[in-house]
């Protein structure tokens, strides 16, 4: 037996281990990005829905609290609302989306803003 016996096997195993580690990191990064995008879409949808509730309230068809509308829409889309602020015809919403894999939990904070342009509403 020479001193070089098994060196190729050790090199191959190290390369395999590093490849598996990098694939896991890549998978986690993709999962985080996907959940962030889903959460952002949920908050965007909610802020626009809340802004629409403001306009519906101005037209006096029915009185609806914009932040209640936002909370319901965010919850239906798998996120949690943390803060809602209404300013004139604009709604600012902050929420969270939780991502869990293995024994780790990551909470993503997401913000959105929705509103209408006054000129479109002929004010």
PDB file of N, CA and C in Angstrom, residues 33 66 115 118:
ATOM      1  N   UNK A  33     -36.829  33.716  -0.053  1.00  0.00           N
ATOM      2  CA  UNK A  33     -37.271  34.659  -1.094  1.00  0.00           C
ATOM      3  C   UNK A  33     -38.713  34.392  -1.519  1.00  0.00           C
ATOM      4  N   UNK A  66     -60.795  50.589   7.089  1.00  0.00           N
ATOM      5  CA  UNK A  66     -59.744  50.118   6.181  1.00  0.00           C
ATOM      6  C   UNK A  66     -58.770  49.153   6.853  1.00  0.00           C
ATOM      7  N   UNK A 115     -52.981  53.262  -2.099  1.00  0.00           N
ATOM      8  CA  UNK A 115     -53.841  54.434  -2.072  1.00  0.00           C
ATOM      9  C   UNK A 115     -54.328  54.782  -3.457  1.00  0.00           C
ATOM     10  N   UNK A 118     -56.021  61.322  -6.142  1.00  0.00           N
ATOM     11  CA  UNK A 118     -57.230  62.141  -6.035  1.00  0.00           C
ATOM     12  C   UNK A 118     -57.788  62.552  -7.389  1.00  0.00           C
TER      13      UNK A 118
END
